[in-house]
Short mmCIF file of C-alpha atoms in Angstrom, two decimals:
data_model
loop_
_atom_site.label_atom_id
_atom_site.label_comp_id
_atom_site.label_asym_id
_atom_site.label_seq_id
_atom_site.Cartn_x
_atom_site.Cartn_y
_atom_site.Cartn_z
CA MET K 1 -0.02 0.18 -0.12
CA SER K 2 1.38 3.32 -1.12
CA ALA K 3 1.92 6.30 1.65
CA ALA K 4 -1.23 8.26 0.37
CA GLU K 5 -3.22 5.42 -0.11
CA GLU K 6 -2.51 4.42 3.66
CA GLU K 7 -3.37 7.97 4.84
CA THR K 8 -6.37 8.10 2.94
CA GLU K 9 -7.74 4.79 4.28
CA ALA K 10 -7.09 6.42 7.89
CA VAL K 11 -9.14 9.29 7.41
CA LEU K 12 -12.09 7.61 5.56
CA ALA K 13 -12.06 5.33 8.64
CA SER K 14 -12.30 8.40 10.87
CA VAL K 15 -14.99 9.78 9.00
CA GLU K 16 -16.81 6.72 8.59
CA ALA K 17 -16.99 6.40 12.68
CA THR K 18 -18.69 9.84 12.75
CA GLU K 19 -21.24 9.83 10.30
CA ALA K 20 -24.88 11.10 10.41
CA PRO K 21 -27.28 9.79 8.51
CA SER K 22 -29.97 12.73 9.03
CA VAL K 23 -27.38 15.06 7.42
CA ASP K 24 -28.08 16.40 3.99
CA PRO K 25 -25.53 15.62 1.21
CA ALA K 26 -22.73 18.49 0.70
CA PRO K 27 -23.36 21.10 -1.90
CA SER K 28 -21.82 20.52 -5.40
CA ASP K 29 -19.30 23.46 -4.87
CA GLU K 30 -17.43 21.24 -2.37
CA VAL K 31 -16.92 18.37 -4.79
CA THR K 32 -13.85 17.59 -6.59
CA SER K 33 -13.73 15.90 -9.53
CA GLU K 34 -10.94 13.65 -9.10
CA ALA K 35 -8.65 12.89 -6.06
CA PRO K 36 -5.07 13.43 -6.58
CA THR K 37 -2.93 10.53 -7.95
CA PRO K 38 -1.16 8.70 -5.15
CA GLU K 39 2.58 8.66 -5.13
CA PRO K 40 4.11 5.57 -6.54
CA ALA K 41 5.21 3.10 -4.17
CA SER K 42 9.09 2.79 -3.35
CA SER K 43 11.37 0.36 -5.02
CA THR K 44 11.00 -1.81 -2.14
CA GLU K 45 7.69 -1.27 -1.12
CA GLU K 46 5.58 -1.12 -4.26
CA ALA K 47 2.11 -2.14 -3.47
CA PRO K 48 -0.90 -3.25 -5.65
CA ALA K 49 -3.55 -1.04 -6.26
CA ASP K 50 -6.01 -3.21 -4.87
CA LYS K 51 -4.78 -2.53 -1.15
CA ALA K 52 -6.55 0.95 -1.72
CA PRO K 53 -10.25 1.43 -0.06
CA THR K 54 -12.48 -0.61 -2.12
CA ALA K 55 -16.40 -0.15 -2.69
CA GLN K 56 -18.74 -2.81 -1.46
CA SER K 57 -18.64 -5.61 -3.62
CA ALA K 58 -21.63 -6.38 -5.54
CA ALA K 59 -20.92 -10.14 -4.95
CA GLU K 60 -20.31 -9.99 -1.27
CA PRO K 61 -21.35 -6.98 0.26
CA THR K 62 -19.85 -6.24 3.48
CA PRO K 63 -19.66 -2.96 5.89
CA SER K 64 -15.91 -2.90 5.62
CA GLU K 65 -15.52 -2.70 2.12
CA GLN K 66 -18.30 -0.40 1.21
CA ALA K 67 -17.08 3.14 0.07
CA PRO K 68 -17.09 5.38 3.42
CA SER K 69 -20.31 7.70 3.79
CA PRO K 70 -20.23 11.59 3.84
CA ALA K 71 -18.84 12.98 7.14
CA ALA K 72 -20.93 15.44 9.12
CA PRO K 73 -18.47 18.34 10.54
CA LYS K 74 -21.59 20.88 10.26
CA PRO K 75 -25.20 20.62 10.18
CA GLY K 76 -26.95 20.42 6.98
CA LYS K 77 -23.59 19.81 5.02
CA ALA K 78 -21.83 16.32 4.60
CA PRO K 79 -19.01 15.88 1.82
CA LYS K 80 -19.21 12.98 -0.49
CA PRO K 81 -16.24 10.51 -0.31
CA SER K 82 -14.73 11.63 -3.68
CA ASN K 83 -14.84 15.28 -1.77
CA LEU K 84 -12.43 14.21 0.89
CA PRO K 85 -8.86 15.46 0.21
CA ARG K 86 -6.26 12.89 0.12
CA PRO K 87 -3.29 14.40 2.12
CA ALA K 88 0.25 14.06 0.71
CA ALA K 89 2.32 11.12 2.20
CA PRO K 90 4.71 12.31 4.98
CA ALA K 91 8.26 11.64 4.81
CA ARG K 92 8.99 8.33 7.06
CA GLN K 93 12.14 8.19 8.61
CA GLY K 94 13.88 4.97 8.85
CA LYS K 95 12.06 3.37 6.26
CA ALA K 96 13.80 0.30 4.56
CA THR K 97 15.22 0.86 1.13
CA SER K 98 16.56 -1.12 -1.21
CA ALA K 99 20.27 -1.45 -1.32
CA THR K 100 20.56 -2.75 -5.17
CA ALA K 101 17.86 -0.42 -6.51
CA PRO K 102 18.26 3.13 -5.21
CA ALA K 103 15.13 5.52 -5.93
CA SER K 104 15.17 6.63 -9.54
CA PRO K 105 15.77 10.26 -9.69
CA MET K 106 13.43 10.71 -12.83
CA PRO K 107 9.58 11.94 -11.88
CA ALA K 108 7.16 9.35 -11.04
CA PRO K 109 4.70 8.71 -14.00
CA SER K 110 1.06 9.68 -13.49
CA PHE K 111 -1.79 8.64 -15.69
CA THR K 112 -5.32 9.71 -15.75
CA THR K 113 -8.54 8.43 -17.74
CA PRO K 114 -11.03 10.75 -18.94
CA LEU K 115 -14.48 10.34 -17.33
CA GLU K 116 -16.07 10.16 -20.93
CA ASP K 117 -13.31 7.69 -21.89
CA ALA K 118 -13.80 5.41 -18.68
CA ALA K 119 -17.63 5.39 -19.30
CA LYS K 120 -17.14 3.39 -22.29
CA PHE K 121 -16.14 0.38 -19.81
CA ALA K 122 -18.81 0.51 -17.27
CA LYS K 123 -22.21 0.62 -16.52
CA VAL K 124 -23.22 2.41 -13.26
CA SER K 125 -26.60 2.09 -11.65
CA ASP K 126 -28.83 4.43 -9.75
CA ASP K 127 -27.73 2.76 -6.19
CA GLY K 128 -24.12 3.29 -7.29
CA HIS K 129 -23.23 -0.20 -8.36
CA VAL K 130 -20.49 -0.46 -10.87
CA ILE K 131 -20.03 -3.12 -13.75
CA LEU K 132 -17.12 -3.31 -15.45
CA ILE K 133 -17.39 -3.94 -19.17
CA ASP K 134 -13.84 -6.36 -20.21
CA GLY K 135 -14.50 -6.98 -23.85
CA ALA K 136 -17.46 -9.03 -24.24
CA GLU K 137 -17.72 -9.78 -20.39
CA GLU K 138 -19.31 -7.60 -17.70
CA HIS K 139 -18.00 -7.88 -14.07
CA PRO K 140 -19.18 -6.53 -10.91
CA VAL K 141 -16.75 -4.42 -9.38
CA GLY K 142 -18.38 -2.97 -6.28
CA GLN K 143 -20.75 -0.22 -5.10
CA PHE K 144 -20.16 3.64 -4.13
CA PRO K 145 -23.18 4.62 -2.12
CA ASP K 146 -24.73 7.71 -1.73
CA GLY K 147 -22.69 9.27 -4.76
CA THR K 148 -23.62 10.20 -7.92
CA LYS K 149 -22.98 8.04 -11.06
CA ASP K 150 -19.84 10.31 -12.20
CA GLU K 151 -18.46 10.10 -8.77
CA ALA K 152 -18.84 6.36 -8.69
CA LEU K 153 -17.24 5.91 -11.99
CA ALA K 154 -14.51 8.36 -11.17
CA TYR K 155 -13.75 6.57 -8.03
CA PHE K 156 -13.06 3.13 -9.70
CA SER K 157 -11.58 4.53 -12.58
CA ARG K 158 -8.76 6.19 -10.22
CA LYS K 159 -8.16 2.67 -9.18
CA TYR K 160 -7.45 1.48 -12.82
CA ASP K 161 -5.33 4.88 -12.98
CA GLU K 162 -3.50 3.79 -10.21
CA VAL K 163 -2.43 0.33 -11.82
CA VAL K 164 -1.42 1.83 -15.10
CA SER K 165 0.55 4.52 -13.23
CA GLN K 166 2.67 1.86 -11.68
CA VAL K 167 2.78 -0.30 -15.10
CA MET K 168 4.41 3.01 -16.25
CA LEU K 169 6.50 3.03 -13.43
CA LEU K 170 7.67 -0.59 -14.00
CA GLU K 171 8.47 0.08 -17.76
CA GLN K 172 10.43 3.00 -16.77
CA ARG K 173 12.61 0.82 -14.37
CA VAL K 174 13.06 -2.11 -17.27
CA ALA K 175 14.25 0.70 -19.38
CA THR K 176 16.74 1.80 -16.84
CA GLY K 177 18.05 -1.52 -16.49
CA ALA K 178 16.84 -2.22 -12.58
CA PRO K 179 17.10 -5.26 -10.96
CA ALA K 180 14.55 -7.87 -12.66
CA GLY K 181 13.77 -9.78 -9.53
CA GLU K 182 12.39 -6.80 -7.63
CA ILE K 183 10.26 -5.58 -10.77
CA GLN K 184 9.07 -9.06 -11.16
CA LYS K 185 7.72 -9.19 -7.55
CA THR K 186 5.72 -6.09 -8.39
CA LEU K 187 4.38 -6.97 -11.50
CA GLY K 188 3.18 -10.12 -9.84
CA HIS K 189 1.45 -8.12 -7.46
CA LEU K 190 -0.18 -5.95 -10.17
CA ARG K 191 -1.26 -8.92 -12.00
CA GLN K 192 -3.22 -9.98 -9.09
CA THR K 193 -4.78 -6.74 -8.96
CA ILE K 194 -5.61 -6.68 -12.50
CA GLY K 195 -6.98 -10.31 -12.37
CA GLU K 196 -9.47 -9.31 -9.24
CA ARG K 197 -10.80 -6.48 -11.63
CA GLY K 198 -11.61 -4.24 -8.97
CA MET K 199 -11.34 -1.13 -11.18
CA VAL K 200 -12.63 0.54 -14.33
CA GLY K 201 -10.90 1.01 -17.67
CA ASP K 202 -9.52 -0.54 -20.69
CA MET K 203 -8.75 -4.01 -19.16
CA PRO K 204 -7.65 -5.98 -22.33
CA ALA K 205 -5.24 -3.06 -23.05
CA LEU K 206 -3.63 -3.03 -19.82
CA ARG K 207 -3.38 -6.95 -19.84
CA ALA K 208 -1.60 -6.53 -23.24
CA ARG K 209 0.64 -3.88 -21.83
CA VAL K 210 1.30 -5.91 -18.98
CA GLU K 211 2.33 -8.73 -21.25
CA ALA K 212 4.55 -6.80 -23.14
CA LEU K 213 6.02 -5.44 -19.98
CA GLN K 214 6.54 -9.09 -19.01
CA THR K 215 8.51 -9.63 -22.32
CA ARG K 216 10.78 -6.72 -21.79
CA LEU K 217 11.42 -7.95 -18.12
CA ASP K 218 12.34 -11.31 -19.23
CA ASP K 219 14.62 -9.87 -22.11
CA LEU K 220 16.08 -8.01 -18.94
CA LYS K 221 16.31 -11.11 -16.63
CA LEU K 222 18.42 -12.69 -19.86
CA ALA K 223 20.59 -10.31 -20.25
CA GLU K 224 21.09 -9.75 -16.28
CA LYS K 225 21.71 -13.62 -16.51
CA LEU K 226 24.30 -13.21 -19.16
CA ALA K 227 26.27 -10.35 -17.35
CA LEU K 228 26.18 -12.10 -14.28
CA GLU K 229 27.85 -15.02 -15.80
CA LYS K 230 30.41 -13.18 -17.55
CA ALA K 231 30.87 -11.08 -14.13
CA GLN K 232 31.48 -14.58 -12.34
CA ALA K 233 33.68 -15.80 -15.14
CA GLU K 234 36.04 -12.72 -14.54
CA GLN K 235 35.68 -13.05 -10.69
CA LEU K 236 36.54 -16.63 -11.31
CA ALA K 237 39.55 -15.64 -13.31
CA THR K 238 40.65 -12.85 -10.87
CA ARG K 239 40.42 -15.32 -7.64
CA GLU K 240 42.38 -18.00 -9.61
CA ALA K 241 45.04 -15.66 -10.46
CA ILE K 242 45.43 -14.64 -6.86
CA VAL K 243 45.49 -17.97 -5.45
CA ALA K 244 47.94 -19.21 -8.19
CA GLU K 245 50.51 -16.32 -7.34
CA ALA K 246 50.02 -17.19 -3.71
CA GLU K 247 50.55 -20.99 -4.30
CA GLU K 248 53.77 -19.76 -6.55
CA LEU K 249 55.35 -17.68 -3.86
CA ALA K 250 54.36 -20.43 -1.11
CA ALA K 251 56.24 -22.66 -3.50
CA LYS K 252 59.72 -21.23 -3.42
CA ASP K 253 62.83 -22.40 -1.72
CA PRO K 254 62.74 -20.25 1.33
CA GLN K 255 66.46 -19.52 0.51
CA GLN K 256 65.90 -18.03 -2.30
CA VAL K 257 62.88 -15.89 -1.24
CA GLN K 258 63.57 -12.27 -0.65
CA TRP K 259 60.99 -12.27 2.66
CA LYS K 260 60.59 -8.52 2.96
CA GLN K 261 59.05 -8.39 -0.64
CA ALA K 262 57.34 -11.59 -0.74
CA SER K 263 55.53 -10.89 2.69
CA ALA K 264 54.36 -7.64 1.40
CA ARG K 265 53.20 -9.23 -1.91
CA MET K 266 51.17 -11.77 0.12
CA ALA K 267 49.51 -9.22 2.03
CA GLU K 268 48.71 -7.35 -1.11
CA LEU K 269 46.94 -10.48 -2.24
CA PHE K 270 45.12 -10.75 0.67
CA GLU K 271 43.68 -7.47 0.28
CA SER K 272 42.81 -7.97 -3.07
CA TRP K 273 41.16 -11.08 -2.36
CA LYS K 274 38.89 -9.16 0.03
CA ALA K 275 38.29 -6.58 -2.45
CA ALA K 276 37.14 -9.21 -5.00
CA GLN K 277 35.22 -10.69 -2.39
CA LYS K 278 33.45 -7.72 -1.36
CA THR K 279 32.87 -5.97 -4.89
CA GLY K 280 32.68 -8.78 -7.19
CA PRO K 281 29.43 -11.24 -7.58
CA ARG K 282 29.48 -14.35 -5.50
CA LEU K 283 30.59 -17.45 -6.80
CA GLY K 284 28.92 -21.20 -5.79
CA LYS K 285 29.61 -22.09 -2.48
CA SER K 286 31.76 -25.11 -3.13
CA VAL K 287 33.84 -23.05 -5.86
CA GLU K 288 34.34 -20.24 -3.17
CA ASP K 289 35.11 -22.67 -0.58
CA GLY K 290 37.48 -24.66 -2.90
CA LEU K 291 39.70 -21.50 -3.74
CA TRP K 292 39.46 -19.85 -0.48
CA LYS K 293 41.03 -23.26 0.94
CA ARG K 294 43.82 -23.06 -1.67
CA PHE K 295 44.54 -19.47 -0.89
CA ARG K 296 44.40 -20.10 2.82
CA THR K 297 46.91 -22.85 2.60
CA ALA K 298 49.32 -21.19 0.19
CA ARG K 299 49.11 -18.35 2.88
CA THR K 300 49.75 -20.83 5.82
CA THR K 301 52.70 -22.84 4.07
CA HIS K 302 54.40 -19.34 3.25
CA ASP K 303 53.91 -18.12 6.88
CA LYS K 304 55.40 -21.63 8.09
CA HIS K 305 58.11 -21.30 5.68
CA ARG K 306 59.19 -17.72 6.84
CA ARG K 307 58.89 -18.67 10.70
CA ALA K 308 61.00 -21.57 9.75
CA PHE K 309 63.71 -19.66 7.81
CA PHE K 310 63.80 -16.61 10.29
CA SER K 311 64.52 -19.35 13.06
CA GLN K 312 67.15 -20.95 11.58
CA LEU K 313 68.80 -17.58 10.50
CA ASP K 314 68.59 -16.78 14.27
CA ALA K 315 70.09 -19.72 15.18
CA THR K 316 73.07 -19.30 12.50
CA ASN K 317 73.31 -15.68 13.46
CA SER K 318 73.64 -16.91 17.19
CA LYS K 319 76.63 -19.23 16.30
CA ALA K 320 78.37 -16.99 13.92
CA LYS K 321 78.08 -14.21 16.84
CA SER K 322 79.51 -16.70 19.23
CA ALA K 323 82.35 -17.35 17.07
CA LYS K 324 83.38 -14.17 16.49
CA GLU K 325 83.12 -12.84 19.73
CA LYS K 326 85.85 -15.10 20.51
CA LEU K 327 88.02 -13.82 17.94
CA ILE K 328 87.33 -10.45 19.07
CA ALA K 329 88.40 -11.69 22.62
CA ARG K 330 91.63 -12.69 21.30
CA ALA K 331 92.23 -9.43 19.31
CA GLU K 332 91.67 -7.45 22.17
CA ASP K 333 94.20 -9.43 24.33
CA LEU K 334 96.82 -8.85 21.76
CA SER K 335 96.23 -5.14 21.28
CA THR K 336 98.48 -4.35 24.06
CA SER K 337 101.36 -6.09 22.88
CA THR K 338 104.75 -4.61 22.21
CA ASP K 339 106.27 -7.49 20.40
CA TRP K 340 105.44 -6.01 16.86
CA GLY K 341 106.47 -8.49 14.53
CA PRO K 342 105.23 -11.77 15.82
CA THR K 343 101.78 -9.94 17.24
CA ALA K 344 101.42 -8.61 13.72
CA GLY K 345 101.55 -11.94 12.24
CA ALA K 346 99.10 -13.30 14.85
CA TYR K 347 96.68 -10.73 13.55
CA ARG K 348 96.94 -12.08 10.28
CA ASP K 349 95.78 -15.42 11.46
CA LEU K 350 92.81 -13.78 13.08
CA MET K 351 92.11 -12.07 10.18
CA ASP K 352 92.14 -15.62 8.04
CA GLU K 353 89.84 -17.10 10.76
CA TRP K 354 87.40 -14.23 10.68
CA LYS K 355 87.06 -14.73 7.07
CA ALA K 356 86.37 -18.36 7.39
CA ALA K 357 83.76 -17.54 10.17
CA PRO K 358 79.66 -18.03 9.37
CA ARG K 359 77.91 -14.28 8.95
CA ALA K 360 75.89 -12.87 11.44
CA SER K 361 73.00 -10.48 10.72
CA ARG K 362 73.97 -7.45 8.78
CA LYS K 363 73.38 -5.28 11.85
CA GLU K 364 75.19 -7.80 14.23
CA ASP K 365 77.99 -8.39 11.72
CA ASP K 366 78.91 -4.70 11.26
CA ALA K 367 78.93 -4.28 15.34
CA LEU K 368 80.99 -7.05 15.37
CA TRP K 369 83.54 -6.19 12.68
CA ALA K 370 83.88 -2.88 14.37
CA ARG K 371 84.65 -4.06 17.66
CA PHE K 372 87.63 -6.63 15.89
CA ARG K 373 88.70 -3.57 13.72
CA ALA K 374 89.04 -1.64 16.97
CA ALA K 375 91.44 -4.14 18.90
CA GLN K 376 93.50 -4.25 15.71
CA ASP K 377 93.76 -0.59 15.52
CA VAL K 378 95.03 -0.35 19.10
CA PHE K 379 98.01 -2.52 18.14
CA PHE K 380 98.76 -1.42 14.87
CA ASN K 381 98.40 2.49 15.99
CA ALA K 382 100.77 1.72 19.16
CA ARG K 383 103.39 0.13 16.39
CA LYS K 384 103.03 2.92 13.98
CA ALA K 385 103.47 5.43 16.98
CA THR K 386 106.84 3.50 17.92
CA ASN K 387 108.07 3.36 14.15
CA ASP K 388 107.40 7.14 13.65
CA GLU K 389 109.51 7.97 16.71
CA ILE K 390 112.43 5.64 15.34
CA ASP K 391 111.95 6.91 12.00
CA LYS K 392 112.36 10.63 13.13
CA GLU K 393 115.59 9.38 15.15
CA TYR K 394 116.72 7.29 11.86
CA GLY K 395 116.21 10.49 9.38
CA GLU K 396 119.86 11.75 9.93
CA ASN K 397 120.75 8.21 8.90
CA LEU K 398 119.10 8.60 5.81
CA LYS K 399 120.58 11.68 4.63
CA VAL K 400 124.33 9.98 5.27
CA LYS K 401 123.18 7.29 3.09
CA GLU K 402 121.62 9.38 0.35
CA GLN K 403 125.26 11.09 0.39
CA ILE K 404 127.26 7.77 -0.15
CA LEU K 405 124.87 6.40 -2.97
CA ALA K 406 125.46 9.91 -4.77
CA GLU K 407 129.04 9.03 -4.53
CA GLY K 408 129.04 5.50 -5.50
CA GLN K 409 126.73 6.07 -8.64
CA LYS K 410 129.63 8.36 -10.14
CA LEU K 411 131.81 4.90 -10.73
CA LEU K 412 129.46 3.71 -12.99
CA PRO K 413 130.25 2.65 -15.82
CA VAL K 414 133.30 1.00 -14.20
CA LYS K 415 136.40 1.74 -16.41
CA ASP K 416 139.16 1.20 -13.80
CA VAL K 417 138.32 -2.08 -12.13
CA LYS K 418 140.90 -1.96 -9.18
CA ALA K 419 140.39 1.87 -8.25
CA ALA K 420 136.12 1.42 -8.55
CA ARG K 421 136.90 -1.66 -6.02
CA LYS K 422 138.96 0.35 -3.42
CA VAL K 423 136.24 3.07 -3.72
CA LEU K 424 133.47 0.85 -3.42
CA ASN K 425 134.79 -1.11 -0.17
CA ASP K 426 135.37 2.56 1.32
CA LEU K 427 131.84 3.43 0.98
CA ARG K 428 130.35 -0.01 2.01
CA GLY K 429 132.13 0.70 5.20
CA ARG K 430 130.46 4.23 5.54
CA TRP K 431 127.11 2.66 4.56
CA GLU K 432 127.54 0.67 7.57
CA ASP K 433 128.73 2.96 10.20
CA ALA K 434 125.83 5.27 9.10
CA GLY K 435 123.26 3.07 10.75
CA ARG K 436 119.61 2.26 10.25
CA VAL K 437 117.10 4.26 7.98
CA PRO K 438 113.38 4.80 8.67
CA ARG K 439 111.42 1.73 7.54
CA LYS K 440 110.03 3.23 4.56
CA ASP K 441 113.31 3.85 2.99
CA VAL K 442 114.88 0.48 3.90
CA THR K 443 113.78 -1.25 0.70
CA ARG K 444 114.97 1.62 -1.79
CA MET K 445 118.38 2.39 -0.24
CA GLU K 446 119.36 -1.35 -0.19
CA SER K 447 118.38 -1.76 -3.53
CA ALA K 448 120.21 1.27 -5.11
CA PHE K 449 123.71 0.20 -3.06
CA ARG K 450 123.09 -3.31 -4.56
CA LYS K 451 123.13 -1.76 -8.06
CA LEU K 452 126.34 -0.44 -7.36
CA GLU K 453 127.99 -3.79 -6.24
CA GLU K 454 126.43 -5.26 -9.10
CA GLY K 455 127.82 -2.97 -11.64
CA LEU K 456 131.34 -3.22 -10.12
CA LYS K 457 131.13 -7.18 -10.14
CA SER K 458 129.99 -6.84 -13.86
CA ALA K 459 133.16 -4.86 -14.63
CA GLU K 460 135.24 -7.54 -12.71
CA ASP K 461 133.87 -10.62 -14.73
CA ASP K 462 134.26 -8.80 -18.00
CA HIS K 463 137.96 -7.63 -17.17
CA TRP K 464 138.81 -11.31 -16.27
CA ARG K 465 137.47 -12.71 -19.41
CA LYS K 466 139.69 -10.68 -21.30
CA THR K 467 143.06 -11.28 -19.16
CA ASN K 468 142.55 -15.04 -18.50
CA PRO K 469 145.36 -16.73 -20.19
CA GLU K 470 143.61 -19.61 -21.18
CA THR K 471 141.38 -17.82 -23.03
CA LYS K 472 144.29 -16.02 -24.82
CA ALA K 473 145.77 -19.27 -25.69
CA ARG K 474 142.50 -20.92 -27.21
CA THR K 475 142.25 -17.52 -29.12
CA ASN K 476 145.79 -17.78 -30.50
CA SER K 477 145.38 -21.48 -31.65
CA ALA K 478 142.24 -20.71 -33.38
CA LEU K 479 143.95 -17.90 -35.01
CA THR K 480 146.59 -19.67 -36.38
CA GLN K 481 144.31 -22.46 -37.74
CA LEU K 482 141.94 -19.93 -39.53
CA GLU K 483 145.10 -18.34 -40.92
CA ASP K 484 146.39 -21.50 -42.48
CA LYS K 485 142.99 -22.50 -43.57
CA VAL K 486 142.70 -18.98 -45.61
CA ALA K 487 146.22 -19.45 -47.16
CA GLU K 488 145.42 -23.15 -48.41
CA LEU K 489 141.58 -21.76 -49.77
CA GLU K 490 143.72 -18.96 -51.62
CA ASP K 491 145.92 -21.80 -53.17
CA ASP K 492 142.97 -23.55 -54.35
CA LEU K 493 141.31 -20.36 -55.81
CA THR K 494 144.29 -19.80 -57.59
CA LYS K 495 144.47 -23.16 -59.04
CA ALA K 496 140.60 -22.90 -60.08
CA GLN K 497 141.37 -19.83 -62.16
CA SER K 498 144.30 -21.10 -63.94
CA LYS K 499 142.17 -24.01 -65.00
CA GLY K 500 139.32 -21.74 -65.67
CA ASP K 501 136.65 -24.07 -63.81
CA ALA K 502 134.02 -21.87 -62.87
CA LYS K 503 132.65 -24.32 -60.77
CA ALA K 504 135.47 -24.83 -58.81
CA ILE K 505 136.26 -21.10 -58.75
CA ALA K 506 132.63 -20.14 -57.08
CA LYS K 507 133.15 -23.01 -54.81
CA ALA K 508 136.60 -21.90 -53.73
CA GLN K 509 135.86 -18.36 -53.34
CA GLU K 510 132.45 -19.07 -51.10
CA ALA K 511 134.89 -21.29 -48.83
CA LEU K 512 137.57 -18.42 -48.48
CA ASP K 513 135.29 -15.66 -48.08
CA ALA K 514 133.71 -17.76 -44.86
CA ARG K 515 137.05 -18.28 -43.40
CA LYS K 516 138.07 -14.72 -43.53
CA MET K 517 135.23 -13.56 -41.92
CA TRP K 518 135.69 -16.08 -39.16
CA LEU K 519 139.45 -14.99 -38.93
CA GLU K 520 138.36 -10.83 -38.72
CA THR K 521 135.90 -11.81 -35.89
CA LEU K 522 138.33 -13.74 -33.92
CA GLN K 523 141.10 -11.25 -34.39
CA LYS K 524 138.96 -8.43 -32.75
CA SER K 525 138.45 -10.64 -30.01
CA ALA K 526 141.92 -11.41 -29.44
CA GLN K 527 142.70 -7.48 -29.35
CA GLY K 528 140.27 -7.14 -26.45
CA LEU K 529 142.00 -9.87 -24.57
CA ARG K 530 145.42 -7.73 -24.89
#
């Protein structure tokens, strides 16, 4: 029942309770031809037109179904039922509305049948009984007592107009794609009302219009079904993708997983799941339950692997921390040693052990390394300070040795071996007397003095080779043999030339040239030995 109808019914009931039979009917100037059209029902409370106050049925007259008698507010005047105003429906707070079909912003449709057109579909008796002409059939509608024929006809025509208005509203909602289920429910109530035929109007046209609306509604149902199936397929694909990625994350080797990124991604997948479940269409219960079970299992497995990984990592970190704490303790024990050489070697061994030890977490490992390095720094800084003090003392010795090197380098290249040997022996004595030099200069100074000694030794070796008696004897013997051979080959060449033997001449000349080259080379060598 619409809001307007409910309030009209209440007003009429109060009037009926105070009816005065002796009162004259109201004058015609207080009568209106038609009551205002009621507001259409909301999308969730669309009531059929048969819920409006009905006149007494001709077939089954009862007091509650009769149209109300006029009220008697003043003597001599009593308004007719059609004169009663239909108040507008007040706003109802807290009234339930559909969550899926909000009220349409377009104005509610209204239909009115002219009285002369309504008269084509009814017969009205003098006592207010109204008969509906429905095609070839006549059907008693009801009685409107204490009123004119036009008032009776207008009353039951308005009931027809209300149904048509509601059909028009449903047509609008179908056109805008409102939920078909709600429209079908309201249309079913209207069919029932139309079937009772408690109104006056073109019933065949109304039934044809309802059937056309049903056809359009069936098309809307089919479109909704196809859209739902498509949306469910998309929802299934979305859920499957979420589950597949979650299972892929859960199946990875825990040792190869970047846990921060993986955990964040799993949380994102869970939020995507909730969003899809909230905004998307529902799937079948078995499908929903199966997908959720898979997703929950993947999340549980992922979390189990993460916990196991970090538990193992904590154990590894604890072991690494313990091992490195021991190395730090040994390093700190050595930090005050002044036995520079052996202690430096011990620190090198500790460093090798540190590199071989397992790593703790990055933060802890950095802190442990800082302590280990600090212990080494104490030792090496102390050694450096001592060496710096020593180097400062040895600075004057370095100047003396620089001067000795400058004098020795004047001997190179050595020409007089005996004189150079004498000078170098003197320089070596002065070198030893000069004492130690700073550590950073030791290698450089020793290498430079060693080059002086090597230059002298090389000159001595060359001098010995040249003055060795055995070498001279061997060289002289070879010279004699080559000279004899050259003389012999010259004789052979002369004989070949006297005979004019070109082949013998060429051969003798070739052998002679070779022996002369050897003889020249040996003679130069012998000159160096003298």
